Amino acid sequence: MEFRPLHPLFVGEVSGVDLSRAQTPAEIAAIEAAIAEHAVLVFRDQRITDEQQLAFSECFGPLEHTGGTGISKPGEQRLHPAFADVSNLDVNNTVLARDSRRRLYSLGNMLWHSDSSFKPVPASYSLLSGRVVVAKGGETEFADMRAAYDSFDADTKTQIEELICEHSLIYSRQTLGFDDLTEAERDTMRPVRQPLVRTHPISGRKSVYLASHIGKILGWPVPEARAFIRDLTEIATQPAFVYRHVWQPFDLVMWDNRCTMHRARRYDATQVRDMRRTTVAG
Ligand code: OGA
Ligand code: MN
């Protein structure tokens, strides 16, 4: 197994791995050590089935199930419940209409975020497999929140050290003007509290835990909190801290949500984009 850096700060491309077969404990340990260092790993040309993606993902811990949050309903799901369906396809594999509620809801992925920061136990790793990718646009961008933290001046570091934020899907969807949520949906989206500064359990590095899901800082007036979070996000996502992944068919990208943010980029909504994510609970 070999790791080649794809960016000066983070992101490694992994070669010499076949994710369609079982990995040995030593291989899993090597991947865990590599992702603790690089935060994002790119595996090229992995023609895996859903079962193989589940088996590989489970090597890193229990998986999240997507039911119970968001707007997905039982019976409308195309994939096994341990998958987040990041595609633009409905249960019949038909491209979602431009004004489809699910599509509009999923446009929240175009805002910088960390997966499941709105859950009481947020995600550690996400694994996204590009089964059908678009020829133009539809890239995924990643930002290194350790580099962001390191770049803050001493006053900022002191100011944010003890802050607690409220995260909810309601806030990120609100930002895009998607607010026709039912009471039942709002109920599954109740805000949770997360520290703004996290220390990574393996690397020991500090990072700033930002996401567009943040709507409040405990003890702060809301507009001041939102303006401050915007300022921090602007610094944290400056071009030097960002890697843009241009998808090739069957890429699998694995990232650590504890120390990165990511966002999807725009693409032609009439084209099929079949991306399937498994998510390891933190
Ligand atoms: C995700 C996500 C971005 C993309 O899978 O969690 O945010 O480019 N995806 O589809
Ligand atoms: Mn995401």
CSV table of C-alpha atoms and ligand atoms in Angstrom, one decimal:
chain,number,residue,atom,x,y,z
A,1,MET,CA,0.0,0.0,0.0
A,2,GLU,CA,1.3,3.4,-0.9
A,3,PHE,CA,0.2,7.0,-0.2
A,4,ARG,CA,1.0,9.9,-2.4
A,5,PRO,CA,0.1,13.5,-1.3
A,6,LEU,CA,-2.4,15.3,-3.6
A,7,HIS,CA,-2.2,18.7,-1.8
A,8,PRO,CA,0.6,20.5,0.2
A,9,LEU,CA,-1.4,20.2,3.5
A,10,PHE,CA,-3.6,17.2,3.4
A,11,VAL,CA,-5.2,14.5,1.1
A,12,GLY,CA,-3.4,11.3,0.1
A,13,GLU,CA,-4.0,9.0,-2.9
A,14,VAL,CA,-3.8,5.4,-1.9
A,15,SER,CA,-2.6,2.8,-4.3
A,16,GLY,CA,-2.1,-1.0,-4.0
A,17,VAL,CA,-5.5,-1.6,-2.4
A,18,ASP,CA,-8.4,-3.6,-3.8
A,19,LEU,CA,-11.5,-2.7,-1.8
A,20,SER,CA,-13.6,-5.4,-3.4
A,21,ARG,CA,-11.8,-8.0,-1.2
A,22,ALA,CA,-11.5,-8.2,2.6
A,23,GLN,CA,-8.7,-6.1,4.2
A,24,THR,CA,-6.4,-7.5,6.8
A,25,PRO,CA,-6.3,-5.9,10.2
A,26,ALA,CA,-2.8,-4.6,9.3
A,27,GLU,CA,-4.2,-3.0,6.1
A,28,ILE,CA,-7.0,-1.3,8.1
A,29,ALA,CA,-4.5,-0.1,10.7
A,30,ALA,CA,-2.4,1.4,7.8
A,31,ILE,CA,-5.4,3.2,6.4
A,32,GLU,CA,-6.4,4.5,9.8
A,33,ALA,CA,-2.9,5.8,10.4
A,34,ALA,CA,-2.8,7.4,6.9
A,35,ILE,CA,-6.2,9.1,7.3
A,36,ALA,CA,-5.1,10.5,10.7
A,37,GLU,CA,-2.3,12.2,8.9
A,38,HIS,CA,-3.9,13.2,5.5
A,39,ALA,CA,-7.5,13.6,6.7
A,40,VAL,CA,-8.8,12.7,3.2
A,41,LEU,CA,-7.8,9.6,1.2
A,42,VAL,CA,-8.6,8.9,-2.5
A,43,PHE,CA,-8.8,5.4,-3.8
A,44,ARG,CA,-9.0,5.2,-7.6
A,45,ASP,CA,-10.7,2.6,-9.7
A,46,GLN,CA,-12.6,0.7,-7.0
A,47,ARG,CA,-15.4,-1.1,-8.8
A,48,ILE,CA,-17.2,-2.1,-5.6
A,49,THR,CA,-20.7,-3.3,-4.9
A,50,ASP,CA,-22.8,-1.9,-2.1
A,51,GLU,CA,-22.0,-5.0,0.0
A,52,GLN,CA,-18.3,-4.5,-0.5
A,53,GLN,CA,-18.6,-0.8,0.4
A,54,LEU,CA,-20.5,-1.8,3.6
A,55,ALA,CA,-17.9,-4.4,4.5
A,56,PHE,CA,-15.0,-2.0,4.1
A,57,SER,CA,-16.7,0.8,5.9
A,58,GLU,CA,-17.6,-1.4,8.9
A,59,CYS,CA,-13.9,-2.1,9.5
A,60,PHE,CA,-13.7,1.5,11.0
A,61,GLY,CA,-16.6,1.2,13.4
A,62,PRO,CA,-20.4,1.0,13.6
A,63,LEU,CA,-22.1,2.7,10.6
A,64,GLU,CA,-24.7,5.4,10.8
A,65,HIS,CA,-28.2,4.6,9.5
A,66,THR,CA,-29.7,7.4,7.5
A,67,GLY,CA,-33.3,6.9,8.7
A,68,GLY,CA,-34.7,9.2,11.3
A,69,THR,CA,-33.1,12.5,10.2
A,70,GLY,CA,-33.7,14.7,7.3
A,71,ILE,CA,-36.6,14.3,4.9
A,72,SER,CA,-36.1,10.7,3.7
A,73,LYS,CA,-39.1,8.4,4.2
A,74,PRO,CA,-39.2,4.7,4.4
A,75,GLY,CA,-40.1,3.1,1.1
A,76,GLU,CA,-38.7,6.0,-0.9
A,77,GLN,CA,-35.1,4.8,-0.4
A,78,ARG,CA,-33.1,3.4,-3.3
A,79,LEU,CA,-30.3,2.0,-1.2
A,80,HIS,CA,-29.7,0.0,2.0
A,81,PRO,CA,-30.4,2.1,5.1
A,82,ALA,CA,-26.7,2.4,6.0
A,83,PHE,CA,-26.3,4.4,2.8
A,84,ALA,CA,-26.7,8.1,2.4
A,85,ASP,CA,-28.0,8.4,-1.2
A,86,VAL,CA,-26.1,11.4,-2.5
A,87,SER,CA,-27.3,10.8,-6.0
A,88,ASN,CA,-29.9,12.7,-8.0
A,89,LEU,CA,-31.9,9.6,-8.6
A,90,ASP,CA,-35.3,8.5,-7.2
A,91,VAL,CA,-36.2,5.0,-6.1
A,92,ASN,CA,-36.8,4.1,-9.8
A,93,ASN,CA,-33.3,5.4,-10.8
A,94,THR,CA,-34.9,8.3,-12.6
A,95,VAL,CA,-33.2,11.7,-12.4
A,96,LEU,CA,-35.0,14.0,-9.9
A,97,ALA,CA,-36.9,16.9,-11.3
A,98,ARG,CA,-35.4,20.3,-10.9
A,99,ASP,CA,-38.0,21.3,-8.4
A,100,SER,CA,-38.1,18.0,-6.6
A,101,ARG,CA,-38.2,18.5,-2.9
A,102,ARG,CA,-35.5,15.9,-2.3
A,103,ARG,CA,-33.2,17.6,-4.8
A,104,LEU,CA,-33.7,21.0,-3.3
A,105,TYR,CA,-33.1,19.6,0.2
A,106,SER,CA,-29.9,17.9,-0.9
A,107,LEU,CA,-28.6,21.2,-2.4
A,108,GLY,CA,-27.6,21.8,1.3
A,109,ASN,CA,-24.6,19.7,0.4
A,110,MET,CA,-23.3,22.7,-1.6
A,111,LEU,CA,-22.7,24.6,1.6
A,112,TRP,CA,-19.5,23.8,3.6
A,113,HIS,CA,-20.3,21.2,6.2
A,114,SER,CA,-19.1,18.2,8.2
A,115,ASP,CA,-21.3,15.2,7.9
A,116,SER,CA,-23.8,14.6,10.8
A,117,SER,CA,-22.5,17.4,13.0
A,118,PHE,CA,-26.2,17.9,13.7
A,119,LYS,CA,-26.4,14.5,15.4
A,120,PRO,CA,-25.6,14.0,19.1
A,121,VAL,CA,-22.9,11.5,18.1
A,122,PRO,CA,-21.5,13.1,14.9
A,123,ALA,CA,-19.7,11.1,12.2
A,124,SER,CA,-16.1,10.2,12.1
A,125,TYR,CA,-15.4,8.9,8.6
A,126,SER,CA,-17.5,9.2,5.5
A,127,LEU,CA,-16.8,7.0,2.4
A,128,LEU,CA,-18.2,8.3,-0.8
A,129,SER,CA,-18.2,6.0,-3.9
A,130,GLY,CA,-18.7,7.6,-7.3
A,131,ARG,CA,-20.6,5.0,-9.3
A,132,VAL,CA,-21.7,7.3,-12.1
A,133,VAL,CA,-20.0,10.7,-12.2
A,134,VAL,CA,-20.8,13.8,-14.3
A,135,ALA,CA,-18.4,14.9,-17.0
A,136,LYS,CA,-18.5,18.5,-16.0
A,137,GLY,CA,-18.8,20.1,-12.6
A,138,GLY,CA,-20.0,18.0,-9.6
A,139,GLU,CA,-16.6,18.1,-7.9
A,140,THR,CA,-16.3,17.7,-4.2
A,141,GLU,CA,-14.2,20.3,-2.3
A,142,PHE,CA,-12.5,19.6,1.0
A,143,ALA,CA,-11.0,22.0,3.5
A,144,ASP,CA,-8.5,21.2,6.2
A,145,MET,CA,-9.8,22.4,9.6
A,146,ARG,CA,-6.5,21.6,11.3
A,147,ALA,CA,-4.7,24.1,9.0
A,148,ALA,CA,-7.6,26.5,9.6
A,149,TYR,CA,-7.2,26.2,13.4
A,150,ASP,CA,-3.4,26.6,13.2
A,151,SER,CA,-3.8,29.7,11.1
A,152,PHE,CA,-5.9,31.6,13.7
A,153,ASP,CA,-4.1,34.2,15.7
A,154,ALA,CA,-3.6,33.7,19.5
A,155,ASP,CA,-6.6,35.9,20.4
A,156,THR,CA,-9.0,34.0,18.2
A,157,LYS,CA,-7.7,30.7,19.5
A,158,THR,CA,-8.4,31.9,23.1
A,159,GLN,CA,-11.8,33.2,22.2
A,160,ILE,CA,-13.0,30.0,20.5
A,161,GLU,CA,-11.4,27.5,22.9
A,162,GLU,CA,-14.5,27.0,25.1
A,163,LEU,CA,-17.3,27.9,22.7
A,164,ILE,CA,-20.2,25.5,22.2
A,165,CYS,CA,-22.3,25.8,19.0
A,166,GLU,CA,-25.8,24.5,18.1
A,167,HIS,CA,-26.0,22.5,14.9
A,168,SER,CA,-29.1,21.6,13.0
A,169,LEU,CA,-30.2,20.8,9.5
A,170,ILE,CA,-32.9,23.5,10.0
A,171,TYR,CA,-30.1,26.2,10.0
A,172,SER,CA,-28.3,25.0,6.9
A,173,ARG,CA,-31.5,24.5,4.9
A,174,GLN,CA,-32.8,27.9,6.1
A,175,THR,CA,-29.7,29.5,4.6
A,176,LEU,CA,-30.8,28.3,1.2
A,177,GLY,CA,-34.4,29.3,1.8
A,178,PHE,CA,-35.6,25.7,2.2
A,179,ASP,CA,-37.9,26.1,5.2
A,180,ASP,CA,-41.1,24.3,4.3
A,181,LEU,CA,-40.4,21.6,6.9
A,182,THR,CA,-43.2,19.7,8.6
A,183,GLU,CA,-43.4,19.6,12.3
A,184,ALA,CA,-42.4,15.9,12.2
A,185,GLU,CA,-39.3,16.8,10.2
A,186,ARG,CA,-38.4,19.7,12.5
A,187,ASP,CA,-38.7,17.3,15.4
A,188,THR,CA,-36.0,15.0,13.9
A,189,MET,CA,-33.8,18.1,13.3
A,190,ARG,CA,-33.7,19.4,16.9
A,191,PRO,CA,-30.4,21.3,17.4
A,192,VAL,CA,-27.5,19.5,19.1
A,193,ARG,CA,-24.5,21.1,20.9
A,194,GLN,CA,-20.9,20.6,19.7
A,195,PRO,CA,-17.6,22.2,20.8
A,196,LEU,CA,-16.1,24.6,18.3
A,197,VAL,CA,-12.6,23.3,18.9
A,198,ARG,CA,-11.9,19.6,18.8
A,199,THR,CA,-8.7,17.6,19.4
A,200,HIS,CA,-8.3,14.6,17.1
A,201,PRO,CA,-8.1,11.3,19.1
A,202,ILE,CA,-5.4,9.8,16.9
A,203,SER,CA,-3.3,12.7,15.6
A,204,GLY,CA,-3.7,14.9,18.7
A,205,ARG,CA,-4.1,18.0,16.4
A,206,LYS,CA,-6.7,20.6,17.1
A,207,SER,CA,-9.2,21.7,14.6
A,208,VAL,CA,-12.1,24.1,14.3
A,209,TYR,CA,-15.4,22.3,14.1
A,210,LEU,CA,-17.4,24.4,11.6
A,211,ALA,CA,-20.4,23.6,9.5
A,212,SER,CA,-23.2,25.4,7.8
A,213,HIS,CA,-25.4,23.6,10.3
A,214,ILE,CA,-24.3,26.0,13.0
A,215,GLY,CA,-27.0,28.5,13.9
A,216,LYS,CA,-26.1,29.6,17.4
A,217,ILE,CA,-23.2,29.9,19.8
A,218,LEU,CA,-24.3,29.3,23.4
A,219,GLY,CA,-24.5,32.6,25.3
A,220,TRP,CA,-24.1,34.8,22.2
A,221,PRO,CA,-26.6,37.0,20.4
A,222,VAL,CA,-27.6,35.1,17.3
A,223,PRO,CA,-26.6,37.7,14.6
A,224,GLU,CA,-23.2,38.1,16.3
A,225,ALA,CA,-22.7,34.4,16.4
A,226,ARG,CA,-23.6,33.9,12.8
A,227,ALA,CA,-21.4,36.8,11.6
A,228,PHE,CA,-18.5,35.3,13.6
A,229,ILE,CA,-19.1,31.8,12.3
A,230,ARG,CA,-19.1,33.3,8.7
A,231,ASP,CA,-15.8,35.0,9.4
A,232,LEU,CA,-14.2,31.8,10.7
A,233,THR,CA,-15.6,29.9,7.8
A,234,GLU,CA,-14.2,32.4,5.3
A,235,ILE,CA,-10.7,32.0,6.8
A,236,ALA,CA,-11.0,28.2,7.1
A,237,THR,CA,-12.0,27.7,3.5
A,238,GLN,CA,-9.5,30.0,1.9
A,239,PRO,CA,-8.0,28.5,-1.3
A,240,ALA,CA,-4.8,27.4,0.3
A,241,PHE,CA,-6.7,25.1,2.6
A,242,VAL,CA,-8.9,23.6,-0.1
A,243,TYR,CA,-8.5,20.5,-2.3
A,244,ARG,CA,-10.9,20.0,-5.2
A,245,HIS,CA,-11.7,16.4,-6.1
A,246,VAL,CA,-12.5,15.9,-9.7
A,247,TRP,CA,-14.4,12.6,-9.8
A,248,GLN,CA,-13.5,9.7,-12.1
A,249,PRO,CA,-15.8,6.7,-12.2
A,250,PHE,CA,-15.3,4.4,-9.3
A,251,ASP,CA,-13.3,6.7,-7.2
A,252,LEU,CA,-13.9,6.1,-3.5
A,253,VAL,CA,-13.0,9.1,-1.3
A,254,MET,CA,-12.8,8.7,2.5
A,255,TRP,CA,-12.6,11.7,4.8
A,256,ASP,CA,-12.5,12.4,8.4
A,257,ASN,CA,-15.4,14.7,9.4
A,258,ARG,CA,-13.7,15.5,12.7
A,259,CYS,CA,-11.1,17.7,11.0
A,260,THR,CA,-12.3,18.6,7.5
A,261,MET,CA,-15.3,20.2,5.9
A,262,HIS,CA,-16.5,19.5,2.4
A,263,ARG,CA,-19.1,20.7,-0.2
A,264,ALA,CA,-20.5,19.6,-3.5
A,265,ARG,CA,-20.1,21.8,-6.6
A,266,ARG,CA,-22.8,22.6,-9.1
A,267,TYR,CA,-23.5,20.4,-12.1
A,268,ASP,CA,-26.0,19.9,-14.9
A,269,ALA,CA,-29.1,18.5,-13.0
A,270,THR,CA,-30.2,16.5,-16.1
A,271,GLN,CA,-27.1,14.3,-15.9
A,272,VAL,CA,-27.0,11.2,-13.8
A,273,ARG,CA,-24.7,11.5,-10.7
A,274,ASP,CA,-24.8,8.3,-8.6
A,275,MET,CA,-22.8,8.8,-5.5
A,276,ARG,CA,-23.3,6.5,-2.5
A,277,ARG,CA,-22.0,7.3,1.0
A,278,THR,CA,-21.5,5.2,4.0
A,279,THR,CA,-20.8,6.9,7.3
A,280,VAL,CA,-19.0,5.7,10.4
A,281,ALA,CA,-20.5,6.9,13.7
A,282,GLY,CA,-18.1,8.9,15.8
B,1,OGA,C1,-21.6,13.8,1.2
B,1,OGA,C2,-21.5,15.1,0.4
B,1,OGA,C3,-20.8,16.0,-1.6
B,1,OGA,C4,-20.9,15.7,-3.1
B,1,OGA,O1,-21.7,12.8,0.5
B,1,OGA,O2,-21.6,13.9,2.4
B,1,OGA,O3,-21.6,16.1,1.0
B,1,OGA,O4,-20.1,16.2,-3.9
B,1,OGA,N1,-21.3,15.0,-0.9
B,1,OGA,O5,-21.8,14.9,-3.4
B,2,MN,MN,-21.6,15.7,3.2
